[in-house]
PDB file of C-alpha atoms in Angstrom:
ATOM      1  CA  MET A  97      12.384  20.763  70.012  1.00 63.00           C
ATOM      2  CA  ASN A  98      10.373  17.596  70.680  1.00 70.00           C
ATOM      3  CA  ARG A  99       7.543  17.884  73.162  1.00 80.00           C
ATOM      4  CA  THR A 100       8.107  16.184  76.489  1.00 85.00           C
ATOM      5  CA  GLN A 101       7.402  16.419  80.214  1.00 87.00           C
ATOM      6  CA  VAL A 102       9.530  17.045  83.275  1.00 91.00           C
ATOM      7  CA  MET A 103       8.505  15.879  86.743  1.00 94.00           C
ATOM      8  CA  LEU A 104      10.037  17.416  89.862  1.00 97.00           C
ATOM      9  CA  ALA A 105       9.344  16.046  93.357  1.00 97.00           C
ATOM     10  CA  ILE A 106       9.686  18.659  96.107  1.00 97.00           C
ATOM     11  CA  PRO A 107       9.392  17.478  99.716  1.00 97.00           C
ATOM     12  CA  GLY A 108       8.622  20.045 102.389  1.00 95.00           C
ATOM     13  CA  ASN A 109       7.037  20.782 105.715  1.00 91.00           C
ATOM     14  CA  TRP A 110       3.393  21.741 105.367  1.00 92.00           C
ATOM     15  CA  SER A 111       0.470  21.174 107.710  1.00 89.00           C
ATOM     16  CA  SER A 112      -1.748  19.784 104.947  1.00 89.00           C
ATOM     17  CA  ALA A 113      -2.288  19.754 101.189  1.00 85.00           C
ATOM     18  CA  GLU A 114      -4.361  22.908 101.607  1.00 86.00           C
ATOM     19  CA  GLY A 115      -1.451  24.391 103.521  1.00 87.00           C
ATOM     20  CA  VAL A 116       0.725  24.044 100.441  1.00 86.00           C
ATOM     21  CA  ASN A 117      -1.621  26.286  98.459  1.00 85.00           C
ATOM     22  CA  GLU A 118      -1.711  28.800 101.288  1.00 87.00           C
ATOM     23  CA  GLN A 119       2.073  28.967 101.645  1.00 89.00           C
ATOM     24  CA  ILE A 120       2.583  29.323  97.891  1.00 85.00           C
ATOM     25  CA  SER A 121       0.114  32.208  97.868  1.00 81.00           C
ATOM     26  CA  LEU A 122       1.967  33.875 100.749  1.00 85.00           C
ATOM     27  CA  HIS A 123       5.595  33.279  99.780  1.00 84.00           C
ATOM     28  CA  SER A 124       5.993  32.416  96.093  1.00 78.00           C
ATOM     29  CA  GLU A 125       6.070  36.018  94.757  1.00 81.00           C
ATOM     30  CA  GLY A 126       4.650  35.871  91.251  1.00 88.00           C
ATOM     31  CA  TYR A 127       2.731  32.594  91.354  1.00 92.00           C
ATOM     32  CA  THR A 128      -0.902  31.745  91.993  1.00 89.00           C
ATOM     33  CA  MET A 129      -2.524  28.423  92.834  1.00 87.00           C
ATOM     34  CA  ALA A 130      -5.695  27.674  90.883  1.00 86.00           C
ATOM     35  CA  GLY A 131      -6.982  24.243  91.817  1.00 84.00           C
ATOM     36  CA  LEU A 132      -4.346  21.750  90.706  1.00 88.00           C
ATOM     37  CA  LEU A 133      -2.440  24.320  88.659  1.00 92.00           C
ATOM     38  CA  LEU A 134       0.448  26.577  89.626  1.00 93.00           C
ATOM     39  CA  LEU A 135       0.273  29.696  87.437  1.00 92.00           C
ATOM     40  CA  GLU A 136       3.226  31.968  86.721  1.00 93.00           C
ATOM     41  CA  ASP A 137       1.642  35.411  86.799  1.00 91.00           C
ATOM     42  CA  GLU A 138       4.017  37.168  84.390  1.00 91.00           C
ATOM     43  CA  THR A 139       4.093  34.558  81.622  1.00 91.00           C
ATOM     44  CA  GLY A 140       0.789  32.761  82.153  1.00 90.00           C
ATOM     45  CA  LYS A 141       2.582  29.392  82.113  1.00 92.00           C
ATOM     46  CA  ALA A 142       0.713  26.664  84.000  1.00 93.00           C
ATOM     47  CA  PHE A 143       2.195  23.731  85.864  1.00 93.00           C
ATOM     48  CA  THR A 144       0.263  20.733  87.109  1.00 94.00           C
ATOM     49  CA  VAL A 145       0.630  20.165  90.854  1.00 93.00           C
ATOM     50  CA  GLU A 146      -0.052  17.026  92.857  1.00 94.00           C
ATOM     51  CA  VAL A 147       0.386  16.969  96.631  1.00 93.00           C
ATOM     52  CA  VAL A 148       0.861  13.674  98.508  1.00 93.00           C
ATOM     53  CA  GLU A 149       1.651  12.845 102.108  1.00 94.00           C
ATOM     54  CA  ARG A 150       5.096  11.977 103.443  1.00 93.00           C
ATOM     55  CA  ASP A 151       7.027   9.453 101.356  1.00 94.00           C
ATOM     56  CA  PRO A 152      10.017   7.882 103.190  1.00 94.00           C
ATOM     57  CA  ALA A 153      11.081   6.105  99.996  1.00 95.00           C
ATOM     58  CA  LEU A 154      11.436   9.452  98.213  1.00 95.00           C
ATOM     59  CA  ALA A 155      13.563  10.837 101.045  1.00 94.00           C
ATOM     60  CA  GLU A 156      15.856   7.805 100.874  1.00 94.00           C
ATOM     61  CA  ALA A 157      16.095   8.073  97.084  1.00 95.00           C
ATOM     62  CA  MET A 158      16.952  11.776  97.280  1.00 96.00           C
ATOM     63  CA  ILE A 159      19.719  11.230  99.803  1.00 92.00           C
ATOM     64  CA  HIS A 160      21.154   8.445  97.617  1.00 93.00           C
ATOM     65  CA  ALA A 161      20.856  10.548  94.447  1.00 93.00           C
ATOM     66  CA  SER A 162      22.310  13.781  95.825  1.00 92.00           C
ATOM     67  CA  SER A 163      24.577  15.382  93.252  1.00 76.00           C
ATOM     68  CA  GLY A 164      27.065  16.641  95.826  1.00 78.00           C
ATOM     69  CA  GLY A 165      26.135  14.871  99.051  1.00 84.00           C
ATOM     70  CA  PHE A 166      23.719  16.468 101.500  1.00 92.00           C
ATOM     71  CA  THR A 167      24.868  17.892 104.808  1.00 91.00           C
ATOM     72  CA  PRO A 168      23.424  16.081 107.876  1.00 92.00           C
ATOM     73  CA  LYS A 169      21.094  19.053 108.466  1.00 93.00           C
ATOM     74  CA  VAL A 170      19.699  18.943 104.922  1.00 93.00           C
ATOM     75  CA  ALA A 171      19.371  15.152 104.978  1.00 94.00           C
ATOM     76  CA  LYS A 172      17.472  15.339 108.265  1.00 93.00           C
ATOM     77  CA  GLY A 173      15.147  18.005 106.881  1.00 93.00           C
ATOM     78  CA  ILE A 174      14.356  15.882 103.836  1.00 95.00           C
ATOM     79  CA  ALA A 175      13.797  12.772 105.966  1.00 95.00           C
ATOM     80  CA  ARG A 176      11.335  14.679 108.190  1.00 94.00           C
ATOM     81  CA  HIS A 177       9.211  16.148 105.390  1.00 95.00           C
ATOM     82  CA  THR A 178       5.427  16.010 105.821  1.00 95.00           C
ATOM     83  CA  HIS A 179       4.236  16.286 102.214  1.00 95.00           C
ATOM     84  CA  VAL A 180       5.595  16.106  98.671  1.00 96.00           C
ATOM     85  CA  VAL A 181       4.673  18.481  95.863  1.00 96.00           C
ATOM     86  CA  TYR A 182       4.948  16.885  92.425  1.00 96.00           C
ATOM     87  CA  LEU A 183       5.436  19.548  89.789  1.00 95.00           C
ATOM     88  CA  ILE A 184       4.652  18.370  86.260  1.00 93.00           C
ATOM     89  CA  VAL A 185       5.859  20.615  83.446  1.00 90.00           C
ATOM     90  CA  ASP A 186       4.923  20.304  79.783  1.00 90.00           C
ATOM     91  CA  VAL A 187       8.024  21.233  77.792  1.00 91.00           C
ATOM     92  CA  ASN A 188       7.701  22.496  74.226  1.00 89.00           C
ATOM     93  CA  ASP A 189      10.817  24.675  74.037  1.00 89.00           C
ATOM     94  CA  LEU A 190      13.743  25.926  76.107  1.00 90.00           C
ATOM     95  CA  THR A 191      11.669  28.674  77.717  1.00 90.00           C
ATOM     96  CA  ASP A 192       9.594  25.935  79.346  1.00 91.00           C
ATOM     97  CA  VAL A 193      12.756  24.339  80.741  1.00 91.00           C
ATOM     98  CA  ALA A 194      13.727  27.618  82.398  1.00 91.00           C
ATOM     99  CA  ALA A 195      10.150  28.027  83.619  1.00 92.00           C
ATOM    100  CA  ALA A 196      10.348  24.625  85.327  1.00 92.00           C
ATOM    101  CA  ARG A 197      13.330  25.789  87.367  1.00 93.00           C
ATOM    102  CA  ARG A 198      11.525  28.995  88.343  1.00 92.00           C
ATOM    103  CA  ALA A 199       8.381  27.121  89.342  1.00 94.00           C
ATOM    104  CA  ALA A 200      10.404  24.787  91.560  1.00 95.00           C
ATOM    105  CA  ASN A 201      11.943  27.886  93.168  1.00 93.00           C
ATOM    106  CA  ALA A 202       8.439  29.103  94.011  1.00 93.00           C
ATOM    107  CA  VAL A 203       7.585  25.839  95.782  1.00 94.00           C
ATOM    108  CA  LEU A 204      10.915  25.868  97.625  1.00 95.00           C
ATOM    109  CA  ASN A 205      10.233  29.415  98.814  1.00 93.00           C
ATOM    110  CA  ALA A 206       6.892  28.204 100.131  1.00 93.00           C
ATOM    111  CA  GLY A 207       8.402  25.522 102.367  1.00 94.00           C
ATOM    112  CA  GLY A 208      10.144  22.984 100.130  1.00 95.00           C
ATOM    113  CA  VAL A 209      13.462  21.587 101.292  1.00 95.00           C
ATOM    114  CA  GLY A 210      14.879  19.992  98.139  1.00 96.00           C
ATOM    115  CA  VAL A 211      14.194  18.822  94.579  1.00 97.00           C
ATOM    116  CA  MET A 212      14.265  15.366  93.064  1.00 97.00           C
ATOM    117  CA  VAL A 213      14.461  15.447  89.267  1.00 96.00           C
ATOM    118  CA  GLU A 214      12.482  12.298  88.513  1.00 94.00           C
ATOM    119  CA  SER A 215      13.425  12.301  84.817  1.00 92.00           C
ATOM    120  CA  ALA A 216      17.175  12.236  85.575  1.00 95.00           C
ATOM    121  CA  GLY A 217      17.418  10.457  88.935  1.00 95.00           C
ATOM    122  CA  VAL A 218      19.331  13.281  90.614  1.00 95.00           C
ATOM    123  CA  SER A 219      18.485  15.450  93.620  1.00 96.00           C
ATOM    124  CA  PHE A 220      19.444  18.827  95.034  1.00 95.00           C
ATOM    125  CA  SER A 221      19.071  20.705  98.285  1.00 95.00           C
ATOM    126  CA  LYS A 222      17.130  23.952  98.304  1.00 95.00           C
ATOM    127  CA  ASP A 223      20.355  25.988  98.389  1.00 93.00           C
ATOM    128  CA  GLU A 224      21.875  24.022  95.505  1.00 93.00           C
ATOM    129  CA  TRP A 225      18.781  24.486  93.350  1.00 94.00           C
ATOM    130  CA  GLN A 226      18.564  28.202  94.134  1.00 91.00           C
ATOM    131  CA  GLU A 227      22.287  28.929  93.951  1.00 86.00           C
ATOM    132  CA  SER A 228      21.701  31.176  90.947  1.00 74.00           C
ATOM    133  CA  LYS A 229      18.581  33.021  89.833  1.00 73.00           C
ATOM    134  CA  GLU A 230      20.071  33.878  86.434  1.00 77.00           C
ATOM    135  CA  GLU A 231      18.404  32.652  83.258  1.00 79.00           C
ATOM    136  CA  ASP A 232      21.090  30.320  81.956  1.00 88.00           C
ATOM    137  CA  LEU A 233      20.830  27.273  79.681  1.00 92.00           C
ATOM    138  CA  ALA A 234      23.986  25.709  81.114  1.00 92.00           C
ATOM    139  CA  LEU A 235      22.494  25.918  84.608  1.00 91.00           C
ATOM    140  CA  ASP A 236      19.200  24.378  83.474  1.00 93.00           C
ATOM    141  CA  TYR A 237      21.181  21.562  81.865  1.00 95.00           C
ATOM    142  CA  SER A 238      23.251  20.975  85.012  1.00 93.00           C
ATOM    143  CA  LEU A 239      20.115  20.699  87.158  1.00 94.00           C
ATOM    144  CA  LEU A 240      18.027  18.506  84.873  1.00 95.00           C
ATOM    145  CA  THR A 241      20.589  15.928  83.728  1.00 96.00           C
ATOM    146  CA  ALA A 242      22.982  13.473  85.332  1.00 96.00           C
ATOM    147  CA  ILE A 243      25.821  11.139  84.322  1.00 96.00           C
ATOM    148  CA  THR A 244      26.220   7.660  85.795  1.00 95.00           C
ATOM    149  CA  GLU A 245      28.800   4.923  85.513  1.00 93.00           C
ATOM    150  CA  GLU A 246      27.168   1.700  84.310  1.00 90.00           C
ATOM    151  CA  GLU A 247      28.653  -1.729  83.699  1.00 86.00           C
ATOM    152  CA  ASN A 248      30.115  -1.008  80.257  1.00 91.00           C
ATOM    153  CA  ALA A 249      29.584   2.704  79.673  1.00 96.00           C
ATOM    154  CA  TYR A 250      29.164   6.172  81.088  1.00 98.00           C
ATOM    155  CA  MET A 251      25.682   7.480  80.340  1.00 97.00           C
ATOM    156  CA  SER A 252      23.683  10.656  80.621  1.00 98.00           C
ATOM    157  CA  TRP A 253      20.133  10.761  81.994  1.00 97.00           C
ATOM    158  CA  GLY A 254      17.481  13.434  81.659  1.00 96.00           C
ATOM    159  CA  MET A 255      18.111  14.737  78.152  1.00 96.00           C
ATOM    160  CA  LYS A 256      14.454  14.087  77.382  1.00 95.00           C
ATOM    161  CA  ALA A 257      13.779  17.338  79.264  1.00 95.00           C
ATOM    162  CA  PHE A 258      15.370  19.065  76.267  1.00 95.00           C
ATOM    163  CA  GLY A 259      13.715  16.831  73.655  1.00 93.00           C
ATOM    164  CA  HIS A 260      16.866  14.850  72.833  1.00 95.00           C
ATOM    165  CA  ALA A 261      18.271  11.368  73.225  1.00 96.00           C
ATOM    166  CA  ASP A 262      20.689  10.576  76.033  1.00 97.00           C
ATOM    167  CA  VAL A 263      24.315   9.715  75.315  1.00 98.00           C
ATOM    168  CA  ALA A 264      26.637   6.847  76.215  1.00 98.00           C
ATOM    169  CA  VAL A 265      30.415   6.519  75.819  1.00 97.00           C
ATOM    170  CA  PRO A 266      32.532   3.399  76.481  1.00 96.00           C
ATOM    171  CA  MET A 267      34.286   2.679  79.775  1.00 95.00           C
ATOM    172  CA  THR A 268      37.590   2.678  77.875  1.00 93.00           C
ATOM    173  CA  LEU A 269      37.615   6.467  78.269  1.00 95.00           C
ATOM    174  CA  GLU A 270      38.976   8.008  81.457  1.00 94.00           C
ATOM    175  CA  ILE A 271      36.085   9.222  83.578  1.00 94.00           C
ATOM    176  CA  GLU A 272      37.007  12.917  83.283  1.00 95.00           C
ATOM    177  CA  ASP A 273      37.264  12.557  79.517  1.00 95.00           C
ATOM    178  CA  ALA A 274      33.977  10.671  79.333  1.00 96.00           C
ATOM    179  CA  ILE A 275      32.170  13.394  81.286  1.00 96.00           C
ATOM    180  CA  HIS A 276      33.665  16.070  79.039  1.00 96.00           C
ATOM    181  CA  VAL A 277      32.617  14.247  75.865  1.00 96.00           C
ATOM    182  CA  ILE A 278      29.055  13.643  77.094  1.00 97.00           C
ATOM    183  CA  HIS A 279      28.568  17.214  78.292  1.00 97.00           C
ATOM    184  CA  SER A 280      30.051  18.642  75.085  1.00 96.00           C
ATOM    185  CA  PHE A 281      27.827  16.538  72.834  1.00 97.00           C
ATOM    186  CA  ASN A 282      24.679  17.169  74.870  1.00 97.00           C
ATOM    187  CA  PHE A 283      25.235  20.897  75.113  1.00 95.00           C
ATOM    188  CA  HIS A 284      25.954  21.058  71.390  1.00 95.00           C
ATOM    189  CA  LEU A 285      22.469  19.647  70.814  1.00 94.00           C
ATOM    190  CA  ILE A 286      20.487  21.723  73.304  1.00 94.00           C
ATOM    191  CA  SER A 287      22.174  24.968  72.274  1.00 92.00           C
ATOM    192  CA  GLY A 288      21.033  24.582  68.665  1.00 90.00           C
ATOM    193  CA  GLY A 289      23.994  22.823  67.080  1.00 89.00           C
ATOM    194  CA  ALA A 290      23.734  20.614  64.024  1.00 87.00           C
ATOM    195  CA  MET A 291      21.791  17.391  64.464  1.00 91.00           C
ATOM    196  CA  PHE A 292      23.378  14.004  63.862  1.00 93.00           C
ATOM    197  CA  GLY A 293      22.254  10.829  62.149  1.00 93.00           C
ATOM    198  CA  ASP A 294      23.414   7.257  62.421  1.00 95.00           C
ATOM    199  CA  GLY A 295      27.015   6.994  61.193  1.00 95.00           C
ATOM    200  CA  ASP A 296      27.787  10.704  61.413  1.00 94.00           C
ATOM    201  CA  HIS A 297      30.925  11.968  63.118  1.00 93.00           C
ATOM    202  CA  PHE A 298      31.294  14.278  66.124  1.00 94.00           C
ATOM    203  CA  ALA A 299      34.751  15.824  66.292  1.00 92.00           C
ATOM    204  CA  PHE A 300      36.726  17.958  68.738  1.00 90.00           C
ATOM    205  CA  GLU A 301      39.244  20.651  67.861  1.00 85.00           C
ATOM    206  CA  ASP A 302      42.104  18.435  69.069  1.00 82.00           C
ATOM    207  CA  GLY A 303      41.308  15.951  66.325  1.00 83.00           C
ATOM    208  CA  ARG A 304      39.498  13.335  68.370  1.00 88.00           C
ATOM    209  CA  ALA A 305      36.364  12.067  66.691  1.00 94.00           C
ATOM    210  CA  PHE A 306      33.446   9.799  67.560  1.00 96.00           C
ATOM    211  CA  THR A 307      31.045   7.877  65.370  1.00 97.00           C
ATOM    212  CA  VAL A 308      27.376   8.424  66.207  1.00 97.00           C
ATOM    213  CA  GLU A 309      25.312   5.256  66.614  1.00 97.00           C
ATOM    214  CA  MET A 310      21.600   5.869  67.145  1.00 96.00           C
ATOM    215  CA  GLY A 311      19.670   3.434  69.315  1.00 96.00           C
ATOM    216  CA  GLU A 312      16.626   2.930  71.503  1.00 96.00           C
ATOM    217  CA  ASP A 313      16.750   3.607  75.216  1.00 96.00           C
ATOM    218  CA  GLU A 314      16.501   0.092  76.599  1.00 94.00           C
ATOM    219  CA  ARG A 315      17.937   0.922  80.032  1.00 94.00           C
ATOM    220  CA  THR A 316      14.469   1.068  81.598  1.00 94.00           C
ATOM    221  CA  THR A 317      10.910   0.111  80.726  1.00 94.00           C
ATOM    222  CA  ILE A 318       8.801   2.581  78.759  1.00 93.00           C
ATOM    223  CA  ASP A 319       6.670   3.442  81.783  1.00 91.00           C
ATOM    224  CA  ASN A 320       9.702   4.338  83.926  1.00 93.00           C
ATOM    225  CA  LEU A 321      10.122   8.084  84.548  1.00 91.00           C
ATOM    226  CA  LEU A 322      13.792   7.745  83.601  1.00 94.00           C
ATOM    227  CA  HIS A 323      13.003   6.263  80.186  1.00 95.00           C
ATOM    228  CA  ASN A 324      14.015   8.491  77.303  1.00 96.00           C
ATOM    229  CA  PRO A 325      11.524   8.161  74.396  1.00 95.00           C
ATOM    230  CA  PHE A 326      13.973   9.955  72.079  1.00 95.00           C
ATOM    231  CA  GLY A 327      16.491   7.138  72.371  1.00 96.00           C
ATOM    232  CA  LEU A 328      20.103   6.601  73.393  1.00 97.00           C
ATOM    233  CA  ILE A 329      23.081   7.693  71.271  1.00 97.00           C
ATOM    234  CA  TYR A 330      26.336   5.744  71.477  1.00 97.00           C
ATOM    235  CA  LEU A 331      29.488   7.723  70.749  1.00 97.00           C
ATOM    236  CA  VAL A 332      32.149   5.294  69.532  1.00 96.00           C
ATOM    237  CA  PRO A 333      35.746   6.612  69.545  1.00 95.00           C
ATOM    238  CA  GLN A 334      37.383   6.553  66.135  1.00 90.00           C
ATOM    239  CA  VAL A 335      40.825   4.954  66.061  1.00 76.00           C
ATOM    240  CA  ALA A 336      43.501   7.087  64.370  1.00 63.00           C
ATOM    241  CA  GLU A 337      45.068   5.334  61.415  1.00 56.00           C
TER     242      GLU A 337
END
């Protein structure tokens, strides 16, 4: 797996930056704050933490990027946050991806009200993020990636969290089919399936096949948190002869 970073923004209600440390110590169960690091006691994994004051722009972005639409109560809680905890996770393998979800849980338990996945442009309420405590790759994938409808294609975002390129399929596909193809291809990669090169074929059991076209991720600038340094793969439907 290629090395990468995941950044999670967690707004919450704390009296001060020091109050964040205090609440994590009291309520995180299994985590310790050491300066600007959040330490997972059992594994020794360390996560960089940055605390900033209220950010109305983040609240607006989270409400717009909600995966399922926030309830008025949740939206109000996010809008009224006092501080934001930025959790920066160095990812070297899939255990680090799971650790990122657990670390965010710790901050949520200490007063956080939601999570913005900066590397995918998608947000979740506290309850959505903590819906399951099980260690599950499919759940990690569902939380750290997103699919959007662009002008000419459906595209995934956030696959850099797993050390892979994102994927695009043409708008000629029905949206349900496009989502299925993207999820199937992405999950094939993150679960250890065979890698693909330019011109290779990705096929389904029903006979449908797609040609893999490797490309750069030119959707954003390199310094944008959404930019995927591993590239963007285009899946081109093959026409049956």
